[in-house]
Coordinates of C-alpha atoms and ligand atoms in Angstrom, one line a residue:
X1 CA -5.5 -16.9 23.0
X2 CA -3.9 -13.8 21.5
X3 CA -5.2 -12.7 18.2
X4 CA -4.1 -10.6 15.3
X5 CA -6.0 -7.6 14.0
X6 CA -5.9 -6.5 10.4
X7 CA -7.7 -3.3 9.5
X8 CA -8.7 -2.9 5.8
X9 CA -8.9 -6.7 5.9
X10 CA -10.9 -6.9 2.6
X11 CA -8.4 -4.8 0.7
X12 CA -5.2 -5.7 -1.1
X13 CA -2.7 -5.9 1.7
X14 CA -5.1 -6.6 4.5
X15 CA -6.6 -9.7 2.8
X16 CA -3.1 -11.0 2.1
X17 CA -2.2 -10.6 5.8
X18 CA -5.5 -12.2 6.9
X19 CA -4.9 -15.3 4.7
X20 CA -1.2 -15.6 5.6
X21 CA -1.7 -15.4 9.3
X22 CA -4.8 -17.6 9.3
X23 CA -2.7 -20.2 7.3
X24 CA -0.2 -20.1 10.1
X25 CA -2.9 -21.0 12.7
X26 CA -3.5 -17.6 14.2
X27 CA -6.9 -16.2 15.0
X28 CA -7.4 -13.2 12.8
X29 CA -9.9 -10.4 13.1
X30 CA -10.4 -8.3 10.0
X31 CA -12.0 -4.8 10.2
X32 CA -13.3 -3.4 7.0
X33 CA -16.5 -1.5 6.2
X34 CA -16.1 -1.7 2.4
X35 CA -15.4 2.0 2.3
X36 CA -13.4 1.5 -0.8
X37 CA -16.7 1.2 -2.6
X38 CA -17.8 4.6 -1.2
X39 CA -14.5 6.1 -2.4
X40 CA -14.4 4.6 -5.9
X41 CA -17.9 3.3 -6.7
X42 CA -18.8 -0.3 -7.7
X43 CA -15.4 -1.1 -9.2
X44 CA -13.8 -0.5 -5.8
X45 CA -16.2 -2.9 -4.0
X46 CA -14.2 -5.4 -1.9
X47 CA -17.0 -7.8 -1.0
X48 CA -15.8 -10.3 -3.6
X49 CA -12.5 -10.4 -1.8
X50 CA -14.1 -10.8 1.6
X51 CA -16.2 -13.7 0.3
X52 CA -13.0 -15.3 -1.2
X53 CA -11.3 -14.9 2.2
X54 CA -14.2 -16.4 4.1
X55 CA -14.0 -19.5 1.8
X56 CA -10.3 -19.9 2.3
X57 CA -9.7 -19.2 6.0
X58 CA -10.4 -21.2 9.2
X59 CA -10.0 -18.8 12.1
X60 CA -10.9 -15.5 10.5
X61 CA -13.7 -13.2 11.9
X62 CA -14.8 -10.2 9.9
X63 CA -16.1 -7.0 11.6
X64 CA -17.7 -4.3 9.5
X65 CA -16.5 -1.5 11.7
X66 CA -15.4 2.0 10.7
X67 CA -12.0 2.9 12.1
X68 CA -13.3 6.5 12.6
X69 CA -15.7 5.1 15.2
X70 CA -13.6 5.5 18.4
X71 CA -16.2 3.9 20.7
X72 CA -16.5 0.9 18.4
X73 CA -12.8 0.5 18.2
X74 CA -12.5 0.7 21.9
X75 CA -15.2 -2.0 22.3
X76 CA -13.3 -4.2 19.8
X77 CA -10.1 -3.9 21.8
X78 CA -12.0 -4.8 25.0
X79 CA -13.4 -7.9 23.4
X80 CA -10.1 -9.3 22.0
X81 CA -6.5 -9.4 23.1
X82 CA -4.4 -8.5 20.2
X83 CA -0.6 -9.3 19.9
X84 CA -0.3 -7.7 16.4
X85 CA -2.2 -4.9 14.7
X86 CA -1.6 -4.5 11.0
X87 CA -3.2 -1.2 10.0
X88 CA -4.1 -1.2 6.3
X89 CA -7.5 0.6 6.3
X90 CA -7.2 3.9 4.4
X91 CA -8.4 6.3 1.8
X92 CA -5.6 5.3 -0.5
X93 CA -5.8 7.6 -3.4
X94 CA -3.6 10.7 -4.0
X95 CA -6.1 12.2 -6.5
X96 CA -9.4 11.2 -4.8
X97 CA -8.4 13.1 -1.6
X98 CA -8.9 16.5 -3.2
X99 CA -12.7 15.8 -3.6
X100 CA -13.0 14.6 0.0
X101 CA -10.4 16.3 2.2
X102 CA -12.3 15.9 5.4
X103 CA -13.2 12.3 4.9
X104 CA -9.7 11.5 3.7
X105 CA -8.2 13.1 6.8
X106 CA -10.6 11.5 9.2
X107 CA -9.9 8.0 7.8
X108 CA -6.1 8.3 7.4
X109 CA -5.2 10.5 10.4
X110 CA -8.0 10.2 12.9
X111 CA -8.6 6.5 12.2
X112 CA -4.9 5.8 12.7
X113 CA -4.7 7.6 16.1
X114 CA -7.9 5.9 17.2
X115 CA -6.2 2.5 16.6
X116 CA -2.9 3.6 18.2
X117 CA -4.6 4.9 21.3
X118 CA -6.8 1.8 21.7
X119 CA -3.6 -0.3 21.4
X120 CA -1.9 1.8 24.1
X121 CA -4.9 1.5 26.4
X122 CA -5.6 -2.2 25.9
X123 CA -2.5 -4.0 24.6
X124 CA 0.5 -1.8 24.8
X125 CA 2.9 -4.7 24.4
X126 CA 1.4 -5.5 20.9
X127 CA 3.3 -4.8 17.7
X128 CA 1.6 -2.2 15.6
X129 CA 2.4 -1.9 11.9
X130 CA 1.2 1.2 10.0
X131 CA 1.1 1.1 6.2
X132 CA 2.2 4.6 5.2
X133 CA 3.2 5.7 1.7
X134 CA 6.0 7.3 -0.3
X135 CA 3.6 10.2 -0.8
X136 CA 4.7 11.5 2.7
X137 CA 7.9 12.6 0.8
X138 CA 5.6 14.8 -1.4
X139 CA 7.2 15.7 -4.6
X140 CA 10.7 16.0 -3.0
X141 CA 11.9 12.9 -4.9
X142 CA 11.3 14.9 -8.1
X143 CA 14.3 17.1 -7.1
X144 CA 16.7 14.2 -7.7
X145 CA 18.5 14.8 -11.0
X146 CA 17.1 12.6 -13.7
X147 CA 18.1 11.4 -17.2
X148 CA 15.7 10.5 -19.9
X149 CA 16.1 7.1 -21.4
X150 CA 14.2 5.7 -24.4
X151 CA 11.4 4.2 -22.3
X152 CA 11.8 5.6 -18.9
X153 CA 13.2 8.3 -16.6
X154 CA 16.1 7.2 -14.4
X155 CA 18.3 8.8 -11.8
X156 CA 21.2 10.6 -13.3
X157 CA 23.7 10.2 -10.4
X158 CA 25.3 6.9 -9.4
X159 CA 24.6 7.6 -5.7
X160 CA 20.8 7.6 -6.4
X161 CA 20.8 4.3 -8.2
X162 CA 19.2 2.3 -5.5
X163 CA 16.5 4.8 -5.1
X164 CA 14.9 7.0 -2.4
X165 CA 15.8 6.3 1.2
X166 CA 14.2 7.3 4.5
X167 CA 16.3 10.4 4.8
X168 CA 14.3 12.1 2.1
X169 CA 12.6 15.1 3.7
X170 CA 8.8 15.0 4.3
X171 CA 8.5 18.7 5.0
X172 CA 7.9 21.7 2.6
X173 CA 7.0 19.7 -0.4
X174 CA 3.7 19.2 -2.4
X175 CA 2.1 16.1 -0.9
X176 CA -1.5 16.1 -2.2
X177 CA -4.1 16.0 0.6
X178 CA -3.7 12.3 0.7
X179 CA 0.1 12.6 1.3
X180 CA -0.6 15.1 4.1
X181 CA -3.2 12.9 5.9
X182 CA -0.9 9.9 5.6
X183 CA 2.0 12.0 6.9
X184 CA -0.1 12.9 9.9
X185 CA -0.8 9.2 10.6
X186 CA 2.9 8.3 9.9
X187 CA 4.2 10.9 12.4
X188 CA 1.8 10.1 15.1
X189 CA 2.5 6.4 14.6
X190 CA 6.3 7.1 15.0
X191 CA 5.5 9.1 18.1
X192 CA 3.7 6.1 19.7
X193 CA 6.9 4.2 19.0
X194 CA 9.4 6.8 20.2
X195 CA 7.5 8.6 22.9
X196 CA 5.6 5.7 24.4
X197 CA 8.1 3.1 23.5
X198 CA 5.5 0.9 21.7
X199 CA 6.5 -1.6 19.1
X200 CA 5.4 0.5 16.2
X201 CA 6.6 0.2 12.6
X202 CA 5.9 2.6 9.7
X203 CA 6.3 1.2 6.2
X204 CA 6.3 3.8 3.4
X205 CA 5.0 1.9 0.5
X206 CA 5.9 2.3 -3.2
X207 CA 3.4 0.6 -5.5
X208 CA 1.9 -2.3 -3.5
X209 CA 0.2 -4.7 -5.8
X210 CA -1.1 -8.2 -6.3
X211 CA -4.1 -10.3 -7.5
X212 CA -6.5 -9.2 -4.8
X213 CA -6.5 -5.5 -5.7
X214 CA -9.9 -4.0 -6.6
X215 CA -8.1 -1.8 -9.1
X216 CA -9.7 1.5 -10.1
X217 CA -8.4 4.4 -12.2
X218 CA -7.6 6.4 -9.1
X219 CA -5.8 3.6 -7.2
X220 CA -4.1 0.4 -8.1
X221 CA -1.7 1.1 -11.0
X222 CA -0.9 -2.4 -12.4
X223 CA -4.2 -3.9 -11.5
X224 CA -6.2 -1.2 -13.3
X225 CA -3.9 -1.3 -16.3
X226 CA -4.5 -5.0 -16.7
X227 CA -8.2 -4.5 -16.2
X228 CA -8.4 -1.9 -19.0
X229 CA -6.2 -4.0 -21.3
X230 CA -8.4 -7.1 -20.9
X231 CA -11.7 -5.3 -21.0
X232 CA -10.8 -3.2 -24.0
X233 CA -11.4 0.3 -22.6
X234 CA -9.2 3.4 -23.0
X235 CA -6.4 4.1 -20.5
X236 CA -5.2 7.7 -19.8
X237 CA -1.5 8.3 -19.3
X238 CA -0.8 11.6 -17.5
X239 CA 2.3 13.5 -18.4
X240 CA 6.1 12.9 -18.2
X241 CA 5.8 11.3 -21.7
X242 CA 4.5 8.1 -20.1
X243 CA 8.1 7.4 -18.8
X244 CA 7.3 7.8 -15.1
X245 CA 8.7 5.0 -13.1
X246 CA 7.1 3.0 -10.2
X247 CA 8.5 0.2 -8.2
X248 CA 6.1 -2.6 -7.6
X249 CA 5.9 -5.1 -4.7
X250 CA 3.7 -8.1 -4.4
X251 CA 1.4 -8.1 -1.4
X252 CA 3.0 -11.4 -0.2
X253 CA 6.4 -9.7 0.1
X254 CA 4.7 -6.9 2.1
X255 CA 3.2 -9.3 4.5
X256 CA 6.5 -11.1 4.9
X257 CA 8.1 -7.8 5.8
X258 CA 5.4 -7.3 8.4
X259 CA 6.1 -10.7 9.8
X260 CA 9.8 -10.0 10.0
X261 CA 9.2 -6.8 11.9
X262 CA 6.7 -8.4 14.3
X263 CA 9.2 -11.2 15.2
X264 CA 11.9 -8.6 16.1
X265 CA 10.3 -5.2 16.5
X266 CA 12.3 -1.9 16.6
X267 CA 10.0 0.7 18.2
X268 CA 9.3 3.7 16.0
X269 CA 11.3 2.6 13.0
X270 CA 10.4 3.8 9.5
X271 CA 11.2 1.8 6.4
X272 CA 10.7 2.3 2.7
X273 CA 9.0 -0.7 1.2
X274 CA 8.5 -1.2 -2.5
X275 CA 9.7 -3.5 -5.3
X276 CA 13.1 -1.8 -5.6
X277 CA 15.0 -1.3 -8.8
X278 CA 14.5 -4.9 -10.0
X279 CA 10.7 -4.5 -9.9
X280 CA 10.6 -1.0 -11.3
X281 CA 8.8 -0.3 -14.5
X282 CA 7.7 2.8 -16.5
X283 CA 4.2 3.4 -17.7
X284 CA 5.0 2.7 -21.3
X285 CA 7.1 -0.3 -20.4
X286 CA 4.2 -1.7 -18.4
X287 CA 1.8 -1.2 -21.2
X288 CA 4.1 -3.0 -23.6
X289 CA 4.8 -5.9 -21.2
X290 CA 1.1 -6.5 -20.3
X291 CA 0.3 -6.3 -24.1
X292 CA 2.7 -9.1 -24.9
X293 CA 1.6 -11.2 -21.9
X294 CA -2.1 -10.9 -22.7
X295 CA -1.9 -10.8 -26.4
X296 CA -4.1 -7.7 -26.2
X297 CA -3.1 -4.2 -27.3
X298 CA -4.2 -1.5 -24.9
X299 CA -5.8 1.6 -26.3
X300 CA -4.4 4.6 -24.5
X301 CA -4.4 8.3 -24.8
X302 CA -1.8 10.7 -23.6
X303 CA -2.8 13.7 -21.4
X304 CA -0.1 16.4 -21.4
X305 CA -0.7 17.6 -17.8
X306 CA 0.8 15.3 -15.2
X307 CA -1.1 14.5 -12.0
X308 CA -0.4 17.1 -9.4
X309 CA 2.5 16.2 -7.1
X310 CA 3.1 12.9 -9.0
X311 CA 6.5 11.3 -8.8
X312 CA 8.5 11.2 -12.1
X313 CA 10.8 8.4 -11.0
X314 CA 10.3 6.6 -7.7
X315 CA 12.3 3.6 -6.7
X316 CA 12.3 2.6 -3.0
X317 CA 15.7 2.1 -1.5
X318 CA 15.3 -1.2 0.4
X319 CA 18.7 -1.0 2.0
X320 CA 17.7 -0.1 5.6
X321 CA 15.0 -2.8 5.9
X322 CA 17.3 -5.4 4.4
X323 CA 20.1 -4.5 6.8
X324 CA 17.8 -4.7 9.8
X325 CA 16.0 -7.9 8.6
X326 CA 18.4 -9.8 6.4
X327 CA 16.1 -12.8 6.0
X328 CA 13.7 -10.8 4.0
X329 CA 13.9 -10.4 0.3
X330 CA 11.7 -9.8 -2.8
X331 CA 10.4 -13.2 -3.8
X332 CA 8.1 -12.2 -6.7
X333 CA 9.5 -10.4 -9.7
X334 CA 7.5 -8.3 -12.1
X335 CA 6.5 -11.0 -14.6
X336 CA 5.2 -13.2 -11.8
X337 CA 3.3 -10.3 -10.3
X338 CA 1.7 -9.5 -13.7
X339 CA 0.9 -13.2 -14.4
X340 CA -1.0 -13.4 -11.1
X341 CA -2.9 -10.1 -11.7
X342 CA -3.8 -11.2 -15.3
X343 CA -5.1 -14.6 -14.1
X344 CA -7.1 -13.0 -11.3
X345 CA -8.7 -10.3 -13.5
X346 CA -9.6 -13.0 -16.1
X347 CA -11.2 -15.0 -13.4
X348 CA -13.2 -12.0 -12.1
X349 CA -14.3 -11.1 -15.7
X350 CA -15.5 -14.7 -16.3
X351 CA -17.4 -14.6 -13.0
X352 CA -19.1 -11.3 -13.9
X353 CA -19.9 -12.6 -17.4
X354 CA -17.8 -9.9 -18.9
X355 CA -15.0 -12.1 -20.3
Ligands
NAD1 N1 -1.6 0.0 -2.9 C1 -0.6 0.8 -3.0 O1 -0.1 1.1 -4.0 C2 -0.2 1.5 -1.7 C3 1.0 2.3 -1.8 C4 1.5 2.9 -0.7 C5 0.8 2.8 0.5 N2 -0.4 2.1 0.6 C6 -1.1 2.0 1.9 O2 -1.2 0.6 2.2 C7 -2.4 0.4 2.9 C8 -3.2 -0.7 2.2 O3 -3.5 -0.3 0.8 P1 -4.3 -1.2 -0.1 O4 -3.8 -1.0 -1.5 O5 -4.5 -2.6 0.5 O6 -5.7 -0.4 0.0 P2 -7.2 -1.0 -0.3 O7 -8.0 0.1 -0.7 O8 -7.1 -2.2 -1.2 O9 -7.6 -1.6 1.2 C9 -8.0 -0.7 2.2 C10 -9.2 -1.3 2.8 O10 -9.6 -0.4 3.9 C11 -11.0 -0.3 3.9 N3 -11.4 0.9 4.6 C12 -11.3 2.2 4.1 N4 -11.7 3.1 5.0 C13 -12.1 2.4 6.1 C14 -12.7 2.7 7.3 N5 -12.9 4.0 7.6 N6 -13.0 1.7 8.2 C15 -12.7 0.4 7.9 N7 -12.2 0.0 6.8 C16 -11.9 1.0 5.8 C17 -11.5 -0.4 2.5 O11 -12.8 -0.8 2.3 C18 -10.4 -1.3 1.9 O12 -10.9 -2.6 1.8 C19 -3.1 1.8 2.9 O13 -2.8 2.4 4.1 C20 -2.5 2.5 1.8 O14 -2.5 3.9 2.0 C21 -0.9 1.4 -0.5

């Protein structure tokens, strides 16, 4: 029986994919070495999520393999026949990458080509989905003219209203080391689609979110914001008057997009994938909204200097994906996303005795 491979299976998107495909009756192999803990410390530990998955799935096998281990990956592909590879394992933080440039590049670029090449050698007919990022555009989206509104930045011109599309350049812009390592993975994945004709898809994510994120300051915007609001710590807002805008997509809608592509693959295509305008929110709007939903007021401080290469207003233009896959749509709005994250964080705090 053909199986599905999910790398980063204990992370936010990977775990959603594992659970979704398992629920459909597929055999799913999840590869995750809990490296998120190495990147971000105990708060980034994903073992709780792995345990949750084990309790809720029927045909899921976990493998604690490192995607940098080429021989190990090769062995895995010899042992299983995969029809779909969903590649979510990554060093996912823009800021963290500057402290660990080599490790970041090895995981995001080398790990990705290890998986692509193993797919080409062992199951070239399989669909391969690579989770890339809007950081491959570097800070080029900051060149779009903006207007300042009371609580957010927004695009000034009517033609930019729907957000950034896939034609945005990825070259000659400030990416952060993370954006550069992901761009390397993104380009090589496209090449396996275009040059080798494999069924490869590249999704350039906006803010991907959901209840299974092990949110930390350096990665997981809404999840970490909810965590600090509930636990009573102090949150730092970096630059742009707190009016920077992010578009947020629930992990379920990401997995639905993966499912749509897998059913009707277009080799080598690239799609922006985020919450779009309807799920966009600025930092100060999010603080306000979470405050009224939890009944807790966040203590936050403003740091004048923005994060290097950070986007001021980023909204994913979903037009291309919607045109190619008209059955797909956003099913979870911002309030529903926040409700789920709040419920999940409360449950975790109760379990750990903190709440
Ligand atoms: N969450 C976002 O906002 C966002 C935005 C844009 C793109 N993305 C991309 O989407 C993908 C999934 O992101 P996520 O939020 O689920 O991240 P996540 O950190 O929650 O999950 C990634 C998982 O990969 C595992 N991992 C890391 N290095 C590994 C290695 N060398 N070998 C095996 N496993 C390893 C980690 O332990 C973690 O569980 C990533 O490629 C990320 O760059 C995420």
